[in-house]
C-alpha atoms as an extended CHARMM CRD file, in Angstrom:
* protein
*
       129  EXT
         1         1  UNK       CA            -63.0730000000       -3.8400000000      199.2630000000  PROA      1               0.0000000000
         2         2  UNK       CA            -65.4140000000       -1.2050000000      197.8490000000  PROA      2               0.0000000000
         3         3  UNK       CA            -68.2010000000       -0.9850000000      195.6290000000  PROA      3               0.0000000000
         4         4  UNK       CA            -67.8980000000        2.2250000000      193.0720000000  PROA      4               0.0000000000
         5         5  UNK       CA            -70.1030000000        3.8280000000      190.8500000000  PROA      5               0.0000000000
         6         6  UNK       CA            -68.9520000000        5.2390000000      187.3170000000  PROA      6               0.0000000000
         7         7  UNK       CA            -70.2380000000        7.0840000000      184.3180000000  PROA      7               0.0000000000
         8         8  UNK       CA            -67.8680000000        7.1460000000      181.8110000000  PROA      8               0.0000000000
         9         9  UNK       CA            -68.8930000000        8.4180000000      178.1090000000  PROA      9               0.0000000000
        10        10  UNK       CA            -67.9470000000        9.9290000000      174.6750000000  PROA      10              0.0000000000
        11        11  UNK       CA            -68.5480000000       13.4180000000      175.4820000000  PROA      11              0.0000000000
        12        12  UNK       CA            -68.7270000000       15.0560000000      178.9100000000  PROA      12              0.0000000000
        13        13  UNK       CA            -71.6510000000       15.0040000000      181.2890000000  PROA      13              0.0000000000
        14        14  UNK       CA            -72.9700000000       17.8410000000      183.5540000000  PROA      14              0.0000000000
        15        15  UNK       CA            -71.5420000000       17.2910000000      186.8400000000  PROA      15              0.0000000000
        16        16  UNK       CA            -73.7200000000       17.3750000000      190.7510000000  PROA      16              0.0000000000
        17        17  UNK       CA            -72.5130000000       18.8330000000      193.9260000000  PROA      17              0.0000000000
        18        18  UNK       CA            -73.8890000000       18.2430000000      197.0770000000  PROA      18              0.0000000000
        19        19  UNK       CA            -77.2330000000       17.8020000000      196.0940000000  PROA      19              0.0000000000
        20        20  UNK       CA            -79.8140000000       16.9810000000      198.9980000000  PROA      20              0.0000000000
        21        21  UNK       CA            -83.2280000000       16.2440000000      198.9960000000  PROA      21              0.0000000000
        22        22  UNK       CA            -85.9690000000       17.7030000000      201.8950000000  PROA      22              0.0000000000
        23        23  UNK       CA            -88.8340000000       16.7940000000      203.3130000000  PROA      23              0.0000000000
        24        24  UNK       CA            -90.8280000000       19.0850000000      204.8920000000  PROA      24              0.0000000000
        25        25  UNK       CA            -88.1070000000       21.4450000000      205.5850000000  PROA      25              0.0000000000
        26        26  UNK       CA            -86.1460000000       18.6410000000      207.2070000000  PROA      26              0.0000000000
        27        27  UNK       CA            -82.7570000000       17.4290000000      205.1420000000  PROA      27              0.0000000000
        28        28  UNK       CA            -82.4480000000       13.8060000000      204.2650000000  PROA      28              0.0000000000
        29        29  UNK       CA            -79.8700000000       11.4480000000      204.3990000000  PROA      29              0.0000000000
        30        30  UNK       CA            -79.3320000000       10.9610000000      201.1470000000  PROA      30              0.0000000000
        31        31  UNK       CA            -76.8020000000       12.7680000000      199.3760000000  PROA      31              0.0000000000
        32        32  UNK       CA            -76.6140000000       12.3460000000      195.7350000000  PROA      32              0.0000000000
        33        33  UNK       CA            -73.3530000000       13.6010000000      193.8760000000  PROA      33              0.0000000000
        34        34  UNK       CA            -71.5570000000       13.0490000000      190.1900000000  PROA      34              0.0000000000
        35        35  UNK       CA            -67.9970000000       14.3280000000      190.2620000000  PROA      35              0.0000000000
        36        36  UNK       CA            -65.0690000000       14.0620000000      187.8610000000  PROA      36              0.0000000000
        37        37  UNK       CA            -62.4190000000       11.1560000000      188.5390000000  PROA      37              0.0000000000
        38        38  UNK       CA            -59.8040000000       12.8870000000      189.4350000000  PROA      38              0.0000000000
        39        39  UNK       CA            -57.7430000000        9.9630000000      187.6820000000  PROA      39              0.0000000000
        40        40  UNK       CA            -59.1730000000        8.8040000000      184.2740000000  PROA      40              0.0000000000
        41        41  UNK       CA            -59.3160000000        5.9410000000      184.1850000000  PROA      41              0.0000000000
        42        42  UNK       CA            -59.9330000000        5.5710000000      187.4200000000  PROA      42              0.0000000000
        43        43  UNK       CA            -57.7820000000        2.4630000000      189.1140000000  PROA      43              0.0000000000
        44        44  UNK       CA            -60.4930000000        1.1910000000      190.8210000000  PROA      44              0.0000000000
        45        45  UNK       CA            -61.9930000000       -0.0740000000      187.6380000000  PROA      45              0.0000000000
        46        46  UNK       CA            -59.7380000000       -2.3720000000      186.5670000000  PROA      46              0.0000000000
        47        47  UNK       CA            -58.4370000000       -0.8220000000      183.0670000000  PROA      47              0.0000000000
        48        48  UNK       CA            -62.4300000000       -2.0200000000      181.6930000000  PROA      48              0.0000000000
        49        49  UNK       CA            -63.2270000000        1.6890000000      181.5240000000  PROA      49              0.0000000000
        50        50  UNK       CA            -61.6920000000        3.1140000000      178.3400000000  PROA      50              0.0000000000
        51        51  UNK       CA            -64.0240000000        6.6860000000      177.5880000000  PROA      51              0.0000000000
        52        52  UNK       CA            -62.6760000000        9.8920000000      177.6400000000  PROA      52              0.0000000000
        53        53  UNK       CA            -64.7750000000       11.1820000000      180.0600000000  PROA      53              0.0000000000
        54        54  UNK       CA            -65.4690000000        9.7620000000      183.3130000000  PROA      54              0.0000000000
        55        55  UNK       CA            -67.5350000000       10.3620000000      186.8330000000  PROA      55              0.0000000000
        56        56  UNK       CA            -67.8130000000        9.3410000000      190.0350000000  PROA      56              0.0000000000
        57        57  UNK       CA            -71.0820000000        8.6040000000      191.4710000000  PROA      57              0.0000000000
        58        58  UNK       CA            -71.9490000000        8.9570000000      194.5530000000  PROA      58              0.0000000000
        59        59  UNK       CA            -75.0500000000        8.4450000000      196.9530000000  PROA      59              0.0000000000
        60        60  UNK       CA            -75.9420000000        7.6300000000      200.3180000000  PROA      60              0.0000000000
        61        61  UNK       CA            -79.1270000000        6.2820000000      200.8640000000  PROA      61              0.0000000000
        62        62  UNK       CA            -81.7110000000        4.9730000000      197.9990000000  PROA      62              0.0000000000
        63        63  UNK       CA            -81.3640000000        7.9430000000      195.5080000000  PROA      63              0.0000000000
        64        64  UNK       CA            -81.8780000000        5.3810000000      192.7330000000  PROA      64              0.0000000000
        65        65  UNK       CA            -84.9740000000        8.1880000000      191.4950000000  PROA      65              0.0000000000
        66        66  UNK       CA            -82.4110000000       10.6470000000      191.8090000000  PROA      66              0.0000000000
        67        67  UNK       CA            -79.9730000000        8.8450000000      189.2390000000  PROA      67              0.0000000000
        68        68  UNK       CA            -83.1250000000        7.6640000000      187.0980000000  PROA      68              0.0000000000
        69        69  UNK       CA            -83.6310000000       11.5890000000      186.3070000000  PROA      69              0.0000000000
        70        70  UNK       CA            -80.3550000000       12.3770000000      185.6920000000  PROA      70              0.0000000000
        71        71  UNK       CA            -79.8100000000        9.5880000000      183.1910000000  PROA      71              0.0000000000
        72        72  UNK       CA            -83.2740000000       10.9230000000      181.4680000000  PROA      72              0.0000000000
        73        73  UNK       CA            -82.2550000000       14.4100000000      181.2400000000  PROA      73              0.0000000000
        74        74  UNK       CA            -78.6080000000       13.9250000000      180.5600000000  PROA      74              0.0000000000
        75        75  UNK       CA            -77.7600000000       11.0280000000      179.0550000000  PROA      75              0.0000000000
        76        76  UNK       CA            -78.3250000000       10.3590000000      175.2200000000  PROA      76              0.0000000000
        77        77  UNK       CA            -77.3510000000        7.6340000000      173.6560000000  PROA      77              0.0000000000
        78        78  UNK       CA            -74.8400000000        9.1410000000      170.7270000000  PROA      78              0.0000000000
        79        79  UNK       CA            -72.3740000000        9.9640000000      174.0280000000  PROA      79              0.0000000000
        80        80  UNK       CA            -72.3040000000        6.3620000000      174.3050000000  PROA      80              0.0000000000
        81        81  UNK       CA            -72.7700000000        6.7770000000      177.7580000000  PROA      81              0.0000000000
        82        82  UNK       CA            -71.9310000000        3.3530000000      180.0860000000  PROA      82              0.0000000000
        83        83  UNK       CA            -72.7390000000        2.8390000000      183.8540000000  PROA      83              0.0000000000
        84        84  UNK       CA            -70.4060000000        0.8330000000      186.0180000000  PROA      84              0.0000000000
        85        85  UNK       CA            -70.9570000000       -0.5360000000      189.1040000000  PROA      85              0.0000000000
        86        86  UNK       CA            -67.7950000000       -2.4980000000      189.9480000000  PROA      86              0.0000000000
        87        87  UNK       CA            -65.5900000000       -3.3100000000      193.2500000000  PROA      87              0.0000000000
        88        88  UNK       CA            -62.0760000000       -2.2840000000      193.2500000000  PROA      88              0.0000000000
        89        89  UNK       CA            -60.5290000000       -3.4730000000      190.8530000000  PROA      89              0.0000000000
        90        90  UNK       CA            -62.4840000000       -6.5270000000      189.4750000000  PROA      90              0.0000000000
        91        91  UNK       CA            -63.4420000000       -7.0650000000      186.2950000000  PROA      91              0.0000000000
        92        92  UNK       CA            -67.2490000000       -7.0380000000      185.1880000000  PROA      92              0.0000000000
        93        93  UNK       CA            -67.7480000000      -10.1100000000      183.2120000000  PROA      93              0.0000000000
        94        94  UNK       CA            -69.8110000000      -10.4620000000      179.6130000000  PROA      94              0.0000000000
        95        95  UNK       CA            -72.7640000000      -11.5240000000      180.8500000000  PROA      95              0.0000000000
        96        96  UNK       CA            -73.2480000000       -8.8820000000      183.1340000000  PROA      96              0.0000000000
        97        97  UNK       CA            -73.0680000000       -5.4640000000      180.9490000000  PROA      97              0.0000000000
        98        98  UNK       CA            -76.4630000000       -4.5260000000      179.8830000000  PROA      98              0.0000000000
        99        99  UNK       CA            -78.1150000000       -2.1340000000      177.3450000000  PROA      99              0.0000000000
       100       100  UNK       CA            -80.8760000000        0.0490000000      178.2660000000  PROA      100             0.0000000000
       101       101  UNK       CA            -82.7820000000        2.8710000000      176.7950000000  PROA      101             0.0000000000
       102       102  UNK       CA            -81.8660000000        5.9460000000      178.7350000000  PROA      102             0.0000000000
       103       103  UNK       CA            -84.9720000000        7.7620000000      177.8610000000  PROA      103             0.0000000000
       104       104  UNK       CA            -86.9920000000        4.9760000000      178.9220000000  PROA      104             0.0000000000
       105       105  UNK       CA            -85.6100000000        3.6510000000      182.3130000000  PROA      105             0.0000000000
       106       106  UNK       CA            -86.9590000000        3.1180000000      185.5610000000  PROA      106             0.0000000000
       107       107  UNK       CA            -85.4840000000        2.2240000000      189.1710000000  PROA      107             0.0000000000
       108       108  UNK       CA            -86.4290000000       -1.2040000000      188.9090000000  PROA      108             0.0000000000
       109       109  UNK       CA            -84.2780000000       -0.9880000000      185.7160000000  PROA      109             0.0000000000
       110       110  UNK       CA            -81.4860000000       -0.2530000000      187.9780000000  PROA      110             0.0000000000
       111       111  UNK       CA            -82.1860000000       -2.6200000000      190.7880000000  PROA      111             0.0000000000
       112       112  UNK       CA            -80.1030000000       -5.6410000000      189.6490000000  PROA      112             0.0000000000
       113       113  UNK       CA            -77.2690000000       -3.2550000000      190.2670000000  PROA      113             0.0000000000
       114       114  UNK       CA            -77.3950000000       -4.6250000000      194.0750000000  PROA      114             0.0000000000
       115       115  UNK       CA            -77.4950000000       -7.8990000000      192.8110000000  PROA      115             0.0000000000
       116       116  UNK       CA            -74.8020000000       -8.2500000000      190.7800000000  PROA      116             0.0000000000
       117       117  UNK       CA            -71.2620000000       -7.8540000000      192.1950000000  PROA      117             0.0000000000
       118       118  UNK       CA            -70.0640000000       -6.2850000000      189.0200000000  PROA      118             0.0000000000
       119       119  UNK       CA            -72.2120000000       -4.8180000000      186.3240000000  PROA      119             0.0000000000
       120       120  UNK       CA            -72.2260000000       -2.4620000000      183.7480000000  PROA      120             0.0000000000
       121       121  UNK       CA            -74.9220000000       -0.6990000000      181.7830000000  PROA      121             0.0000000000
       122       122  UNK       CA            -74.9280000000        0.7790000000      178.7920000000  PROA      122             0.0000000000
       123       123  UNK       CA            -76.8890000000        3.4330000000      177.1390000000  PROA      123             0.0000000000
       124       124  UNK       CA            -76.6300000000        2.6330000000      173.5870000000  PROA      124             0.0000000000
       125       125  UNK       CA            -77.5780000000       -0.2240000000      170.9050000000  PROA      125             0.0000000000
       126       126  UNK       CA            -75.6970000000       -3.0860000000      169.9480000000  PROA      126             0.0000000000
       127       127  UNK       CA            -74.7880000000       -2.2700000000      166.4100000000  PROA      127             0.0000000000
       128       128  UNK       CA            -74.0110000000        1.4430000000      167.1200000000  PROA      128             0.0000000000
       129       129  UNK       CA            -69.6970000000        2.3090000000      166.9910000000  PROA      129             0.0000000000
C-alpha cells in the first residue's frame, strides 16, 4: 500500500515543480512538488475526494515548512481548500478530518498527519457551504 498526499479545492491552486532546497550551495534531499492528478478524482482516494480541482503532493524528506508556506500564501479559505492524507484507497473516517486556519498554521499543526493512517484537513469553517 501507499500513503498519498492531496489538495483538492473549489478553485485551482498554483502548482510546484521540482522545487529543492540548498544549503550552503549543497542540494538537499528533499524535494517538494504539487502537481495536477492526472485523474480527478484520483482512484487512490477512494471516491471521498469530490472538488473540482485536485493535486498531488509530493515530498521526500521533512518539507513539512515547505508545505506550511505554501498553504499560507496560497490557500484561502473561500476555495474551500481540503488536505488529504490517505492510503490507497481507504476511506478517512469522521473523526479524523480536521479544520484549521490556513493563515494561521504551523508544522506541529500538521504533525498528526504521521499519526493518523487516514486524515484529512480542511481549510475552512464549519458553517461555511
Amino acid at each position: 500500500m501507499s500513503l498519498y498526499r492531496y489538495f483538492a479545492s473549489k478553485n485551482p491552486l498554483p502548482i510546484i515543480e521540482n522545487s529543492f532546497a540548498t544549503l550552503e550551495g549543497y542540494a538537499l534531499e528533499t524535494q517538494f512538488e504539487i502537481l495536477p492528478c492526472r485523474k480527478n478524482p484520483p482512484i487512490a482516494a477512494a471516491g471521498q475526494i469530490q472538488k473540482p480541482f485536485v493535486y498531488k503532493v509530493r515530498g521526500n524528506g521533512k518539507p513539512l515548512h515547505q508545505l506550511v508556506d505554501y498553504i499560507k500564501e496560497n490557500v484561502r479559505e473561500q476555495d474551500r481548500v481540503e488536505f488529504w492524507s490517505i492510503w490507497y484507497s481507504e476511506k478517512v473516517p469522521s473523526n479524523n478530518m480536521y479544520r484549521l486556519n490556513p493563515q494561521q498554521i504551523t508544522p506541529e499543526d500538521l504533525r498528526f498527519l504521521h499519526d493518523n493512517e487516514n486524515c484529512c484537513i480542511r481549510f475552512f469553517p464549519k458553517n461555511k457551504k
